[in-house]
Every structure is written in structure tokens, then in C-alpha cells.
Amino acid sequence: MLLLRKLARAMEVAVDSFVREAPDHETSGRRIALIGLRGAGKSSLGAKLAAAQGVPFIELDAEVEREAGAKLGEVFAMYGQEAYRRFERRALERVL
């Protein structure tokens, strides 16, 4: 729930908007964010979902690497999780 609250705050939407069902006309032009544990299949599912919807797929980890100018492992090793979160926040703001 805490992660959902942080994501909602970053996206400037209500938390319940992540789980509320809406008619198709209300969801056109909106973004979908997949969240979950590492290795849960978000990237694989996200790519397939984006292809099915005919929309671009953006993987936030790749955007964080672009923002930091380094691979994720290097970001954690050199700067730690706090810096990773700063890069992540900047990347998320940029893609939104």
C-alpha cells in the first residue's frame, strides 16, 4: 500500500484509481503502470500489453539507467538506494 501511495503521489492521482474499474471511454489516453516484485514479469507482461493496446512500452529501469548514465547495478554500487530513488523519481517525472 505504501508503494501504491508513493506512485499515486508521483502520478498526481488518487490511490483508488489504480484499482477502480472504468468504462472504456474513461480510460482512453490514460497510462497503465505495472508494479510488483523483481522478477514478477512486469516487463514481459507490459511489453505484450502495450503491443496489444498499440501504445509505447516504457520500462522505468531503462529510463533510470538513461537518467543516471549507468547500469542499475552500478548506480546501486556507486551511489546506493537513496540516489537510485532520486534517479527513479526524475525518470518517472520525465516520462509522465
Coordinates of C-alpha atoms in Angstrom, one line a residue:
M1 CA 0.0 0.0 0.0
L2 CA 2.9 2.4 0.8
L3 CA 4.3 1.8 -2.7
L4 CA 0.9 2.5 -4.2
R5 CA 0.6 5.7 -2.3
K6 CA 4.0 6.9 -3.4
L7 CA 3.2 6.0 -7.0
A8 CA -0.2 7.8 -6.8
R9 CA 1.5 10.9 -5.3
A10 CA 4.1 10.9 -8.1
M11 CA 1.4 10.5 -10.8
E12 CA -0.8 13.0 -9.0
V13 CA -3.8 10.7 -8.9
A14 CA -5.9 9.1 -6.2
V15 CA -4.8 5.7 -4.9
D16 CA -8.1 4.1 -5.7
S17 CA -7.7 5.0 -9.4
F18 CA -5.2 2.0 -9.6
V19 CA -7.9 -0.5 -8.7
R20 CA -11.2 1.2 -9.8
E21 CA -12.8 -0.2 -13.0
A22 CA -13.9 2.4 -15.5
P23 CA -15.8 2.3 -18.8
D24 CA -13.5 2.2 -21.9
H25 CA -14.3 5.9 -22.8
E26 CA -12.9 7.0 -19.5
T27 CA -9.6 5.1 -19.9
S28 CA -8.7 6.3 -23.4
G29 CA -5.4 8.2 -23.4
R30 CA -4.5 7.1 -19.9
R31 CA -1.4 5.3 -18.9
I32 CA -1.0 1.9 -17.2
A33 CA 1.7 1.3 -14.6
L34 CA 2.7 -2.2 -13.6
I35 CA 4.2 -2.5 -10.1
G36 CA 5.4 -5.6 -8.3
L37 CA 8.3 -7.6 -7.0
R38 CA 11.5 -8.0 -9.1
G39 CA 11.2 -10.9 -11.5
A40 CA 7.4 -10.9 -11.3
G41 CA 7.1 -10.5 -15.1
K42 CA 6.2 -6.8 -15.3
S43 CA 8.5 -6.1 -18.3
S44 CA 7.3 -9.2 -20.2
L45 CA 3.6 -8.5 -19.5
G46 CA 4.0 -4.8 -20.0
A47 CA 5.5 -5.2 -23.5
K48 CA 2.7 -7.6 -24.5
L49 CA 0.0 -5.4 -23.1
A50 CA 1.5 -2.3 -24.8
A51 CA 1.7 -4.2 -28.1
A52 CA -1.9 -5.4 -27.8
Q53 CA -3.1 -1.8 -27.0
G54 CA -0.9 -0.3 -29.8
V55 CA 0.9 2.1 -27.4
P56 CA 4.5 2.5 -26.5
F57 CA 6.0 0.5 -23.6
I58 CA 8.3 2.3 -21.3
E59 CA 10.4 0.3 -18.8
L60 CA 11.3 2.6 -15.9
D61 CA 14.5 0.7 -15.1
A62 CA 15.8 1.6 -18.6
E63 CA 14.8 5.2 -18.0
V64 CA 16.6 5.3 -14.7
E65 CA 19.8 4.0 -16.4
R66 CA 19.4 6.7 -19.0
E67 CA 18.9 9.3 -16.3
A68 CA 21.9 8.1 -14.3
G69 CA 24.1 7.4 -17.2
A70 CA 25.0 4.0 -15.8
K71 CA 23.6 0.5 -15.4
L72 CA 21.3 -0.2 -12.4
G73 CA 23.9 -2.3 -10.6
E74 CA 26.5 0.5 -11.0
V75 CA 24.0 3.0 -9.7
F76 CA 23.4 1.0 -6.5
A77 CA 27.1 0.2 -6.1
M78 CA 28.3 3.7 -6.5
Y79 CA 25.5 5.8 -5.0
G80 CA 23.2 3.5 -3.1
Q81 CA 19.5 3.1 -2.9
E82 CA 18.7 6.7 -1.9
A83 CA 20.4 8.0 -5.1
Y84 CA 18.6 5.3 -7.2
R85 CA 15.3 6.6 -5.8
R86 CA 16.2 10.2 -6.9
F87 CA 17.1 9.0 -10.4
E88 CA 13.9 6.9 -10.4
R89 CA 11.8 9.9 -9.4
R90 CA 13.4 12.1 -12.1
A91 CA 12.9 9.4 -14.8
L92 CA 9.3 8.9 -13.8
E93 CA 8.6 12.7 -13.9
R94 CA 10.2 12.9 -17.3
V95 CA 8.2 10.0 -18.8
L96 CA 4.9 11.2 -17.3

